[in-house]
Short mmCIF file of C-alpha atoms in Angstrom, two decimals:
data_model
loop_
_atom_site.label_atom_id
_atom_site.label_comp_id
_atom_site.label_asym_id
_atom_site.label_seq_id
_atom_site.Cartn_x
_atom_site.Cartn_y
_atom_site.Cartn_z
CA MET S 1 -160.20 -106.53 -120.95
CA LYS S 2 -162.29 -104.88 -118.24
CA THR S 3 -161.42 -101.20 -117.51
CA ILE S 4 -162.13 -99.76 -114.06
CA SER S 5 -163.14 -96.13 -114.38
CA HIS S 6 -163.60 -93.25 -111.99
CA TRP S 7 -166.72 -92.53 -109.90
CA ILE S 8 -167.67 -88.87 -110.02
CA GLY S 9 -170.92 -87.15 -109.22
CA GLY S 10 -172.71 -90.43 -108.36
CA LYS S 11 -171.90 -92.38 -111.46
CA PRO S 12 -169.11 -94.12 -113.36
CA VAL S 13 -167.03 -91.75 -115.52
CA GLU S 14 -164.76 -93.14 -118.18
CA GLY S 15 -161.16 -91.89 -118.04
CA VAL S 16 -160.08 -89.45 -120.75
CA SER S 17 -156.39 -89.01 -120.00
CA GLY S 18 -155.42 -91.97 -122.15
CA ASN S 19 -153.26 -93.41 -119.38
CA PHE S 20 -154.03 -96.75 -117.83
CA GLY S 21 -152.44 -99.04 -115.28
CA PRO S 22 -152.48 -102.85 -115.17
CA VAL S 23 -154.42 -104.77 -112.48
CA TYR S 24 -152.98 -108.27 -111.96
CA ASN S 25 -154.20 -111.43 -110.38
CA PRO S 26 -151.23 -112.08 -108.05
CA ALA S 27 -151.94 -115.81 -107.92
CA THR S 28 -151.55 -116.26 -111.66
CA GLY S 29 -149.39 -113.28 -112.53
CA ALA S 30 -151.80 -112.44 -115.37
CA GLN S 31 -153.18 -109.00 -116.07
CA GLU S 32 -156.95 -109.31 -115.84
CA LYS S 33 -158.06 -105.64 -115.78
CA GLN S 34 -156.81 -102.13 -116.39
CA VAL S 35 -157.59 -98.99 -114.48
CA ALA S 36 -157.89 -95.48 -115.81
CA PHE S 37 -155.38 -93.00 -114.50
CA ALA S 38 -156.82 -89.58 -113.83
CA SER S 39 -155.33 -86.36 -115.06
CA ALA S 40 -155.25 -83.18 -112.94
CA GLU S 41 -158.32 -81.99 -114.82
CA GLU S 42 -160.21 -85.19 -113.98
CA VAL S 43 -159.27 -84.80 -110.31
CA ASP S 44 -160.53 -81.20 -110.52
CA ALA S 45 -163.87 -82.51 -111.87
CA ALA S 46 -164.21 -84.83 -108.87
CA VAL S 47 -163.41 -82.09 -106.44
CA ARG S 48 -165.90 -79.74 -108.15
CA ALA S 49 -168.60 -82.45 -107.81
CA ALA S 50 -167.73 -82.84 -104.13
CA ARG S 51 -167.76 -79.07 -103.61
CA GLU S 52 -171.21 -78.73 -105.27
CA ALA S 53 -172.59 -81.64 -103.18
CA TYR S 54 -171.27 -80.06 -100.00
CA ARG S 55 -173.67 -77.15 -100.37
CA THR S 56 -176.50 -79.39 -99.31
CA TRP S 57 -174.83 -82.30 -97.56
CA GLY S 58 -172.81 -79.99 -95.31
CA THR S 59 -176.08 -78.57 -93.90
CA SER S 60 -178.09 -81.76 -93.96
CA SER S 61 -179.53 -83.10 -90.73
CA LEU S 62 -177.84 -85.77 -88.66
CA ALA S 63 -181.00 -87.81 -89.09
CA LYS S 64 -180.65 -87.78 -92.83
CA ARG S 65 -176.96 -88.66 -92.74
CA THR S 66 -177.39 -91.54 -90.31
CA ALA S 67 -180.37 -92.92 -92.29
CA VAL S 68 -178.09 -93.25 -95.26
CA LEU S 69 -175.31 -94.73 -93.24
CA PHE S 70 -177.52 -97.35 -91.58
CA LYS S 71 -178.70 -98.44 -95.00
CA TYR S 72 -175.07 -98.46 -96.23
CA ARG S 73 -174.04 -100.64 -93.35
CA GLU S 74 -176.76 -103.09 -94.27
CA LEU S 75 -175.71 -103.17 -97.92
CA VAL S 76 -171.93 -103.60 -97.23
CA ASP S 77 -172.80 -106.43 -94.84
CA ALA S 78 -174.96 -108.11 -97.46
CA HIS S 79 -172.19 -107.87 -100.09
CA ARG S 80 -169.28 -108.82 -97.86
CA GLU S 81 -168.69 -112.02 -99.85
CA GLU S 82 -168.58 -110.13 -103.13
CA LEU S 83 -166.22 -107.61 -101.69
CA ALA S 84 -163.97 -110.29 -100.36
CA ARG S 85 -163.82 -111.99 -103.71
CA LEU S 86 -162.81 -108.67 -105.32
CA ILE S 87 -160.09 -108.23 -102.73
CA THR S 88 -158.71 -111.70 -103.23
CA ALA S 89 -158.69 -111.42 -107.01
CA GLU S 90 -156.68 -108.18 -106.99
CA HIS S 91 -154.64 -108.38 -103.80
CA GLY S 92 -154.16 -112.15 -103.50
CA LYS S 93 -154.96 -112.55 -99.80
CA VAL S 94 -156.96 -115.55 -98.79
CA HIS S 95 -160.74 -115.34 -98.66
CA SER S 96 -161.03 -115.53 -94.89
CA ASP S 97 -158.49 -112.74 -94.49
CA ALA S 98 -160.48 -110.65 -97.06
CA LEU S 99 -163.70 -111.29 -95.12
CA GLY S 100 -162.01 -110.12 -91.93
CA GLU S 101 -160.94 -106.96 -93.68
CA VAL S 102 -164.49 -106.16 -94.65
CA ALA S 103 -165.67 -106.83 -91.09
CA ARG S 104 -163.17 -104.40 -89.63
CA GLY S 105 -164.29 -101.81 -92.11
CA LEU S 106 -167.86 -102.32 -91.09
CA GLU S 107 -166.86 -101.38 -87.57
CA ILE S 108 -166.14 -97.79 -88.74
CA ILE S 109 -169.42 -97.61 -90.62
CA GLU S 110 -171.14 -98.59 -87.40
CA LEU S 111 -169.20 -95.87 -85.58
CA ALA S 112 -170.30 -93.38 -88.25
CA CYS S 113 -173.91 -94.40 -87.64
CA GLY S 114 -173.51 -93.13 -84.11
CA ILE S 115 -172.26 -89.65 -85.24
CA PRO S 116 -175.06 -87.77 -83.42
CA GLU S 117 -173.52 -88.88 -80.10
CA LYS S 118 -170.08 -87.76 -81.32
CA LEU S 119 -171.21 -84.35 -82.39
CA LYS S 120 -173.28 -83.38 -79.36
CA GLY S 121 -171.06 -80.52 -78.39
CA GLU S 122 -170.91 -78.78 -74.96
CA LEU S 123 -172.90 -76.05 -73.29
CA SER S 124 -172.08 -73.93 -70.26
CA THR S 125 -174.93 -71.74 -69.07
CA GLN S 126 -174.76 -68.54 -67.01
CA VAL S 127 -170.96 -68.16 -67.34
CA SER S 128 -171.76 -64.54 -66.74
CA THR S 129 -175.03 -62.76 -66.19
CA ARG S 130 -177.39 -64.09 -68.87
CA VAL S 131 -174.36 -65.32 -70.93
CA ASP S 132 -174.10 -68.88 -72.26
CA VAL S 133 -171.16 -70.51 -74.02
CA ALA S 134 -171.51 -73.43 -76.48
CA ALA S 135 -168.76 -75.47 -78.14
CA ILE S 136 -169.75 -77.10 -81.41
CA ARG S 137 -167.97 -79.00 -84.15
CA GLN S 138 -168.56 -78.39 -87.86
CA SER S 139 -167.45 -80.07 -91.06
CA LEU S 140 -164.49 -78.93 -93.11
CA GLY S 141 -165.83 -79.13 -96.67
CA VAL S 142 -164.20 -81.33 -99.35
CA VAL S 143 -161.76 -83.85 -97.90
CA ALA S 144 -159.69 -86.55 -99.58
CA GLY S 145 -158.27 -89.93 -98.84
CA ILE S 146 -155.30 -91.80 -100.41
CA THR S 147 -155.24 -95.49 -99.57
CA PRO S 148 -152.76 -98.37 -99.90
CA PHE S 149 -152.96 -101.66 -101.76
CA ASN S 150 -152.84 -103.98 -98.73
CA PHE S 151 -156.40 -103.25 -97.44
CA PRO S 152 -158.41 -102.18 -100.51
CA ALA S 153 -161.72 -102.01 -98.60
CA MET S 154 -160.89 -101.56 -94.95
CA VAL S 155 -158.73 -98.51 -95.15
CA PRO S 156 -161.13 -96.57 -97.38
CA MET S 157 -163.81 -97.46 -94.89
CA TRP S 158 -161.60 -96.15 -92.11
CA MET S 159 -161.92 -92.75 -93.81
CA PHE S 160 -164.94 -91.82 -95.88
CA PRO S 161 -167.89 -93.10 -93.74
CA LEU S 162 -166.76 -91.00 -90.77
CA ALA S 163 -165.90 -88.02 -92.97
CA ILE S 164 -169.35 -87.95 -94.61
CA ALA S 165 -171.10 -88.61 -91.33
CA CYS S 166 -169.47 -85.39 -90.09
CA GLY S 167 -170.93 -83.54 -92.99
CA ASN S 168 -167.96 -83.48 -95.42
CA THR S 169 -167.88 -84.67 -99.01
CA PHE S 170 -165.06 -86.99 -100.04
CA VAL S 171 -162.68 -87.73 -102.92
CA LEU S 172 -160.94 -91.11 -102.67
CA LYS S 173 -157.74 -92.05 -104.52
CA PRO S 174 -157.39 -95.81 -103.93
CA SER S 175 -154.29 -97.85 -104.79
CA GLU S 176 -154.06 -98.32 -108.56
CA LYS S 177 -153.09 -101.93 -107.93
CA VAL S 178 -156.47 -102.85 -106.23
CA PRO S 179 -159.20 -100.50 -107.46
CA GLY S 180 -162.12 -102.87 -107.61
CA ALA S 181 -163.29 -102.97 -104.02
CA ALA S 182 -163.32 -99.20 -103.62
CA PHE S 183 -165.45 -98.86 -106.81
CA LYS S 184 -167.89 -101.41 -105.44
CA LEU S 185 -168.11 -99.50 -102.11
CA ALA S 186 -169.06 -96.35 -104.07
CA GLU S 187 -171.77 -98.24 -105.97
CA LEU S 188 -173.23 -99.48 -102.68
CA ALA S 189 -173.12 -95.96 -101.22
CA ALA S 190 -175.20 -94.72 -104.15
CA GLU S 191 -177.66 -97.61 -103.67
CA ALA S 192 -177.96 -96.61 -99.98
CA GLY S 193 -179.12 -93.18 -101.02
CA LEU S 194 -175.94 -91.16 -100.66
CA PRO S 195 -176.48 -87.98 -102.73
CA ASP S 196 -174.48 -87.60 -105.94
CA GLY S 197 -171.07 -86.11 -105.42
CA VAL S 198 -170.77 -86.81 -101.71
CA LEU S 199 -168.36 -89.73 -102.45
CA ASN S 200 -166.13 -89.64 -105.51
CA ILE S 201 -163.30 -91.90 -106.66
CA VAL S 202 -160.42 -90.95 -108.95
CA ASN S 203 -157.96 -93.70 -109.82
CA GLY S 204 -154.40 -92.97 -110.78
CA ASP S 205 -150.81 -92.42 -109.82
CA LYS S 206 -148.69 -89.55 -108.53
CA VAL S 207 -150.40 -87.16 -110.93
CA ALA S 208 -153.72 -87.71 -109.15
CA VAL S 209 -152.08 -87.62 -105.69
CA ASP S 210 -150.40 -84.29 -106.38
CA ALA S 211 -153.55 -82.83 -107.81
CA LEU S 212 -155.40 -83.59 -104.58
CA LEU S 213 -152.53 -82.33 -102.39
CA THR S 214 -152.38 -79.02 -104.19
CA HIS S 215 -156.02 -78.40 -104.98
CA PRO S 216 -157.28 -75.23 -103.26
CA ASP S 217 -160.75 -76.72 -102.54
CA VAL S 218 -159.50 -79.75 -100.67
CA ALA S 219 -159.47 -78.94 -96.93
CA ALA S 220 -157.89 -82.11 -95.51
CA VAL S 221 -156.10 -85.31 -96.66
CA SER S 222 -155.95 -88.69 -95.02
CA PHE S 223 -153.28 -91.12 -96.07
CA VAL S 224 -152.09 -94.63 -95.14
CA GLY S 225 -148.91 -96.05 -96.75
CA SER S 226 -145.15 -96.21 -96.45
CA THR S 227 -143.16 -93.74 -94.33
CA PRO S 228 -141.35 -91.95 -97.24
CA ILE S 229 -144.66 -91.31 -99.00
CA ALA S 230 -146.41 -90.37 -95.72
CA ARG S 231 -143.66 -87.80 -95.11
CA TYR S 232 -144.18 -86.43 -98.65
CA ILE S 233 -147.98 -86.34 -98.27
CA HIS S 234 -147.72 -84.41 -95.01
CA THR S 235 -145.10 -81.99 -96.20
CA THR S 236 -146.82 -81.22 -99.50
CA GLY S 237 -150.35 -81.07 -98.08
CA THR S 238 -149.53 -78.83 -95.17
CA ALA S 239 -147.49 -76.53 -97.42
CA HIS S 240 -150.71 -76.03 -99.34
CA GLY S 241 -152.67 -75.21 -96.20
CA LYS S 242 -154.36 -78.56 -95.68
CA ARG S 243 -154.97 -80.53 -92.56
CA VAL S 244 -153.14 -83.88 -93.00
CA GLN S 245 -153.04 -87.16 -91.19
CA ALA S 246 -150.48 -89.46 -92.79
CA LEU S 247 -149.95 -92.89 -91.36
CA GLY S 248 -146.60 -94.40 -92.42
CA GLY S 249 -144.75 -97.65 -92.13
CA ALA S 250 -143.62 -99.82 -89.24
CA LYS S 251 -141.16 -102.28 -87.83
CA ASN S 252 -143.23 -103.92 -85.11
CA HIS S 253 -141.51 -105.85 -82.33
CA MET S 254 -142.91 -108.65 -80.21
CA LEU S 255 -141.11 -109.02 -76.90
CA VAL S 256 -141.18 -112.54 -75.40
CA LEU S 257 -140.12 -112.80 -71.78
CA PRO S 258 -138.83 -116.08 -70.24
CA ASP S 259 -142.05 -116.67 -68.29
CA ALA S 260 -144.30 -116.37 -71.41
CA ASP S 261 -146.53 -119.19 -72.66
CA LEU S 262 -144.27 -120.19 -75.60
CA ASP S 263 -147.04 -122.08 -77.39
CA LEU S 264 -149.18 -118.99 -77.35
CA ALA S 265 -146.25 -116.87 -78.37
CA ALA S 266 -145.35 -119.14 -81.25
CA ASP S 267 -148.91 -119.23 -82.54
CA SER S 268 -149.11 -115.47 -82.28
CA ALA S 269 -145.77 -114.97 -84.06
CA ILE S 270 -146.91 -117.16 -86.96
CA ASN S 271 -150.25 -115.29 -87.23
CA ALA S 272 -148.83 -111.82 -86.91
CA ALA S 273 -145.78 -112.28 -89.13
CA TYR S 274 -147.21 -114.35 -91.98
CA GLY S 275 -150.90 -113.44 -92.05
CA SER S 276 -151.79 -111.51 -95.22
CA ALA S 277 -148.31 -112.54 -96.41
CA GLY S 278 -146.83 -109.94 -94.10
CA GLU S 279 -148.25 -107.11 -96.19
CA ARG S 280 -149.69 -105.09 -93.36
CA CYS S 281 -148.30 -102.26 -91.27
CA MET S 282 -149.30 -104.01 -88.06
CA ALA S 283 -147.42 -107.22 -88.90
CA ILE S 284 -144.87 -108.48 -86.37
CA SER S 285 -141.63 -108.50 -88.19
CA VAL S 286 -139.21 -108.84 -85.21
CA VAL S 287 -139.36 -111.19 -82.23
CA VAL S 288 -137.20 -109.99 -79.38
CA ALA S 289 -136.40 -113.09 -77.31
CA VAL S 290 -135.11 -112.53 -73.80
CA GLY S 291 -132.58 -114.88 -72.15
CA GLU S 292 -132.96 -118.60 -72.95
CA THR S 293 -136.33 -118.03 -74.71
CA ALA S 294 -135.02 -117.96 -78.29
CA ASP S 295 -134.11 -121.63 -78.98
CA PRO S 296 -137.36 -123.22 -77.76
CA LEU S 297 -139.44 -120.46 -79.30
CA ILE S 298 -137.77 -120.72 -82.65
CA GLY S 299 -138.33 -124.47 -82.55
CA LYS S 300 -142.04 -124.02 -81.94
CA ILE S 301 -142.30 -121.37 -84.64
CA LYS S 302 -140.56 -123.63 -87.18
CA GLU S 303 -142.74 -126.56 -86.32
CA ARG S 304 -145.87 -124.51 -87.00
CA ALA S 305 -144.46 -122.83 -90.07
CA ASP S 306 -143.74 -126.18 -91.76
CA GLN S 307 -147.51 -126.86 -91.64
CA LEU S 308 -148.67 -123.68 -93.28
CA ARG S 309 -150.48 -124.04 -96.59
CA ILE S 310 -149.63 -121.42 -99.24
CA GLY S 311 -151.76 -121.14 -102.32
CA PRO S 312 -154.30 -119.16 -104.31
CA GLY S 313 -156.51 -116.99 -102.12
CA ASP S 314 -159.73 -118.45 -103.52
CA ASP S 315 -158.70 -121.93 -102.46
CA PRO S 316 -160.30 -122.68 -99.07
CA ALA S 317 -157.27 -124.75 -98.11
CA SER S 318 -154.88 -121.79 -98.47
CA GLU S 319 -153.70 -119.99 -95.36
CA MET S 320 -151.41 -117.52 -97.12
CA GLY S 321 -151.54 -116.09 -100.65
CA PRO S 322 -149.05 -114.46 -103.00
CA LEU S 323 -147.48 -111.01 -102.82
CA ILE S 324 -148.94 -108.08 -104.72
CA THR S 325 -146.48 -107.85 -107.60
CA LYS S 326 -143.49 -109.72 -109.01
CA ALA S 327 -141.22 -106.70 -108.26
CA HIS S 328 -142.31 -106.70 -104.61
CA ARG S 329 -141.75 -110.48 -104.37
CA ASP S 330 -138.20 -110.09 -105.66
CA LYS S 331 -137.54 -107.23 -103.24
CA VAL S 332 -138.73 -109.27 -100.25
CA ALA S 333 -136.62 -112.19 -101.36
CA SER S 334 -133.54 -109.93 -101.53
CA TYR S 335 -133.81 -109.26 -97.78
CA VAL S 336 -133.61 -112.93 -96.97
CA THR S 337 -130.46 -113.49 -99.17
CA GLY S 338 -129.06 -110.23 -97.90
CA ALA S 339 -129.57 -111.25 -94.26
CA ALA S 340 -127.66 -114.44 -94.89
CA ALA S 341 -124.75 -112.54 -96.42
CA GLN S 342 -124.71 -110.17 -93.43
CA GLY S 343 -124.43 -113.01 -90.92
CA ALA S 344 -127.96 -114.02 -90.01
CA ASP S 345 -128.95 -117.65 -89.69
CA VAL S 346 -131.71 -118.50 -92.23
CA VAL S 347 -133.80 -121.03 -90.32
CA ILE S 348 -136.47 -121.15 -93.06
CA ASP S 349 -135.82 -119.80 -96.57
CA GLY S 350 -138.96 -119.16 -98.58
CA THR S 351 -137.35 -117.50 -101.56
CA GLY S 352 -137.60 -120.41 -103.94
CA PHE S 353 -141.22 -121.25 -103.26
CA THR S 354 -143.74 -121.71 -106.00
CA VAL S 355 -147.21 -123.32 -106.40
CA ASP S 356 -147.88 -126.08 -108.92
CA GLY S 357 -150.05 -124.89 -111.71
CA TYR S 358 -149.52 -121.26 -110.72
CA GLU S 359 -145.85 -120.90 -111.55
CA ASP S 360 -146.27 -117.34 -112.90
CA GLY S 361 -147.82 -116.12 -109.69
CA HIS S 362 -146.04 -113.73 -107.30
CA TRP S 363 -145.15 -116.48 -104.83
CA ILE S 364 -142.77 -116.51 -101.95
CA GLY S 365 -142.68 -118.82 -98.97
CA ILE S 366 -142.24 -117.82 -95.36
CA SER S 367 -138.80 -117.04 -94.09
CA LEU S 368 -137.45 -117.10 -90.50
CA LEU S 369 -134.19 -115.46 -89.61
CA ASP S 370 -132.23 -115.93 -86.37
CA HIS S 371 -129.32 -114.04 -84.79
CA VAL S 372 -130.44 -110.84 -86.58
CA THR S 373 -128.74 -107.69 -85.37
CA PRO S 374 -129.85 -104.02 -85.61
CA GLU S 375 -127.19 -103.33 -88.27
CA MET S 376 -128.70 -105.71 -90.79
CA ASP S 377 -130.96 -104.47 -93.55
CA ALA S 378 -133.51 -107.09 -92.64
CA TYR S 379 -133.83 -105.43 -89.31
CA ARG S 380 -133.59 -101.78 -90.35
CA ASP S 381 -136.05 -101.75 -93.23
CA GLU S 382 -139.72 -102.38 -93.48
CA ILE S 383 -139.79 -105.54 -95.62
CA PHE S 384 -143.63 -105.82 -95.96
CA GLY S 385 -143.53 -109.50 -96.66
CA PRO S 386 -143.52 -112.92 -94.80
CA VAL S 387 -140.11 -112.52 -93.21
CA LEU S 388 -139.77 -112.86 -89.37
CA SER S 389 -136.44 -111.86 -87.72
CA VAL S 390 -135.42 -113.00 -84.21
CA VAL S 391 -133.20 -110.71 -82.18
CA ARG S 392 -131.71 -112.18 -78.98
CA VAL S 393 -131.17 -110.04 -75.85
CA GLU S 394 -130.26 -110.93 -72.31
CA THR S 395 -132.51 -108.61 -70.32
CA TYR S 396 -135.82 -106.73 -70.47
CA GLU S 397 -133.84 -103.49 -70.27
CA GLN S 398 -131.88 -104.35 -73.39
CA ALA S 399 -135.08 -105.27 -75.15
CA ILE S 400 -136.78 -101.99 -74.41
CA GLU S 401 -133.71 -99.99 -75.41
CA LEU S 402 -133.61 -101.86 -78.72
CA MET S 403 -137.29 -101.36 -79.45
CA ASN S 404 -137.29 -97.66 -78.50
CA SER S 405 -134.29 -97.04 -80.73
CA SER S 406 -136.34 -97.86 -83.77
CA PRO S 407 -137.39 -94.82 -85.88
CA TRP S 408 -140.84 -96.33 -86.10
CA GLY S 409 -143.43 -96.60 -83.33
CA ASN S 410 -146.54 -98.09 -84.80
CA GLY S 411 -147.49 -101.26 -82.88
CA THR S 412 -145.80 -103.61 -80.49
CA ALA S 413 -146.62 -106.55 -78.18
CA ILE S 414 -145.31 -108.24 -75.07
CA PHE S 415 -145.79 -111.92 -74.14
CA THR S 416 -145.61 -112.63 -70.42
CA ARG S 417 -147.51 -114.01 -67.46
CA ASP S 418 -146.21 -111.15 -65.23
CA GLY S 419 -148.75 -108.37 -64.85
CA GLY S 420 -146.14 -106.05 -63.39
CA ALA S 421 -143.79 -106.50 -66.35
CA ALA S 422 -146.66 -105.97 -68.78
CA ARG S 423 -147.74 -102.80 -67.00
CA ARG S 424 -144.16 -101.47 -67.05
CA PHE S 425 -143.81 -102.32 -70.73
CA GLN S 426 -147.01 -100.57 -71.82
CA LEU S 427 -145.79 -97.38 -70.06
CA GLU S 428 -142.16 -97.53 -71.23
CA VAL S 429 -142.38 -98.67 -74.87
CA GLU S 430 -142.47 -95.88 -77.46
CA ALA S 431 -145.27 -97.01 -79.75
CA GLY S 432 -148.84 -95.85 -80.37
CA MET S 433 -150.54 -99.28 -80.07
CA VAL S 434 -149.57 -101.92 -77.50
CA GLY S 435 -150.66 -105.52 -77.18
CA VAL S 436 -150.32 -107.59 -74.01
CA ASN S 437 -150.46 -111.24 -75.13
CA VAL S 438 -152.15 -109.81 -78.26
CA PRO S 439 -149.82 -109.87 -81.31
CA ILE S 440 -151.70 -107.42 -83.58
CA PRO S 441 -153.24 -104.70 -81.31
CA VAL S 442 -155.36 -102.96 -83.93
CA PRO S 443 -157.92 -100.96 -81.91
CA VAL S 444 -161.60 -101.48 -82.24
CA GLY S 445 -163.53 -98.84 -84.16
CA TYR S 446 -164.40 -96.55 -81.25
CA HIS S 447 -160.75 -96.18 -80.28
CA SER S 448 -158.27 -94.61 -82.66
CA PHE S 449 -155.51 -96.26 -84.80
CA GLY S 450 -152.11 -94.65 -85.15
CA GLY S 451 -148.47 -94.84 -84.22
CA TRP S 452 -145.68 -92.62 -82.99
CA LYS S 453 -142.46 -91.29 -84.47
CA ASP S 454 -142.00 -92.06 -88.17
CA SER S 455 -145.23 -94.08 -88.26
CA LEU S 456 -147.40 -90.98 -88.09
CA PHE S 457 -147.15 -87.53 -89.62
CA GLY S 458 -149.73 -85.12 -88.27
CA ASP S 459 -151.56 -84.72 -84.95
CA HIS S 460 -154.52 -87.05 -85.38
CA HIS S 461 -154.81 -90.80 -85.41
CA ILE S 462 -157.37 -92.34 -87.74
CA TYR S 463 -161.01 -93.22 -86.87
CA GLY S 464 -162.41 -93.23 -83.35
CA ASN S 465 -162.57 -89.83 -81.54
CA ASP S 466 -159.43 -88.66 -83.31
CA GLY S 467 -161.12 -89.32 -86.63
CA VAL S 468 -164.14 -87.21 -85.69
CA HIS S 469 -161.88 -84.35 -84.57
CA PHE S 470 -159.82 -84.59 -87.77
CA TYR S 471 -162.89 -84.27 -90.01
CA THR S 472 -164.40 -81.37 -88.04
CA ARG S 473 -163.26 -78.08 -86.60
CA GLY S 474 -164.29 -76.57 -83.29
CA LYS S 475 -166.27 -73.41 -82.84
CA VAL S 476 -167.15 -71.67 -79.58
CA VAL S 477 -170.30 -69.50 -79.52
CA THR S 478 -170.81 -66.96 -76.71
CA THR S 479 -174.42 -65.76 -76.40
CA ARG S 480 -176.12 -63.05 -74.37
CA TRP S 481 -179.87 -62.54 -74.41
CA PRO S 482 -180.38 -59.18 -72.75
CA ASP S 483 -183.09 -58.63 -70.27
CA PRO S 484 -185.44 -55.88 -71.64
CA ALA S 485 -184.65 -53.93 -68.48
CA ASP S 486 -180.93 -53.75 -69.36
CA GLY S 487 -179.65 -50.74 -71.22
CA GLY S 488 -177.26 -47.86 -71.15
CA ILE S 489 -173.80 -47.25 -72.58
CA ASN S 490 -170.63 -48.62 -70.96
CA LEU S 491 -167.32 -48.18 -72.69
CA GLY S 492 -165.31 -50.09 -70.14
CA PHE S 493 -163.62 -53.48 -70.87
CA PRO S 494 -166.21 -56.31 -70.51
CA ARG S 495 -165.91 -58.14 -67.26
CA ASN S 496 -167.31 -61.40 -66.02
CA HIS S 497 -169.53 -60.92 -62.97
#
């Protein structure tokens, strides 16, 4: 059985802790690989490699950094098919979805290639007689990233390309469920000419996470995952003096007004709720239907849902793959049966779904719930699976009150033809990312990604300008070059003049 090891100091390093975790093919349910789990000592070795590499990388020229990044972008682009196959094999998502993930990660590499523009700084001349003031940004040192299973390539690429472009060195702890793509990204970085130790990977579980959060030489930690873990990452990391950005979970609402194009809304609800089997923090999990919108909209969603093809991710005919683990599949199914017990109408029940020839896979079909209320578990919890709830309200005001009462504030969307209603919504809704007739409003690379409330812990969103600011710190330099004719002693308080 293949073992995925760590990547430290520019090369693979076999695990020595003796602990390993299984890596499954979700479509078959079979364990196909194992991954080495790092001990605290192995994490320390990765941090030491990063700290040593920072001595030269942190002072390297922008020209050198961008040369490596341009080559890296070329290599990732050339290997996008291989990366997508790795993602599908370990995560289960369909090949086209995996390709899209790699493409969105490439956006951030491209942003990192433009780092000279982002680090230009500011200069004010002659603020006082022969005095100039400059504002510059400098790297932090060794920084770390802890990434989730649902985007094994994209989320790491949201972090380390920008971090190393800013002059930091990086230690990545990918999800132990899907380690293959991250390891390949490290191999490609070395091929692109990234110096040894600038990018390191330690695989593992909570032991590795805690070692990074408490390590005195780690200056900052980026995290994407569930809200309880994000809160833990932020609390623990900041208690140990680290800068932390921790992106948590979500319960994203899609508001459909009576004037909306219901065909567009139904297509969008299908795509946003069931794409990637609902295993994404920007999935739409609640449709809020205003007035008489619900019945015709549900009919259109059901009509489309009945045509969806669920199967192995490497089958070109498949539109949705399995869930990541059997335990997660069972948990998602429990929300559907629980919603029925709590009074919801189960319009589509996907809990008994399986695929011929792949009966041991982690399969679940899509589910559609109607007459869901805020007291139900299916509404309150982040399900992270292909379950869409419909909540009925009478007015826009009721809808906005419902949505803003949610503890999460990651993403949201409104479907309407009314520009005034859309403008009002984008100002009134309490969420960090808003779509107008766009169901999954993930910002492009040069804007930043992040939510509000329990969807974000820390002050910085990820990538974009916020990402640059997170991975750097500001410094202001005040300079006076005296005229040779100046002189004399003056003990008075300095004054601008």
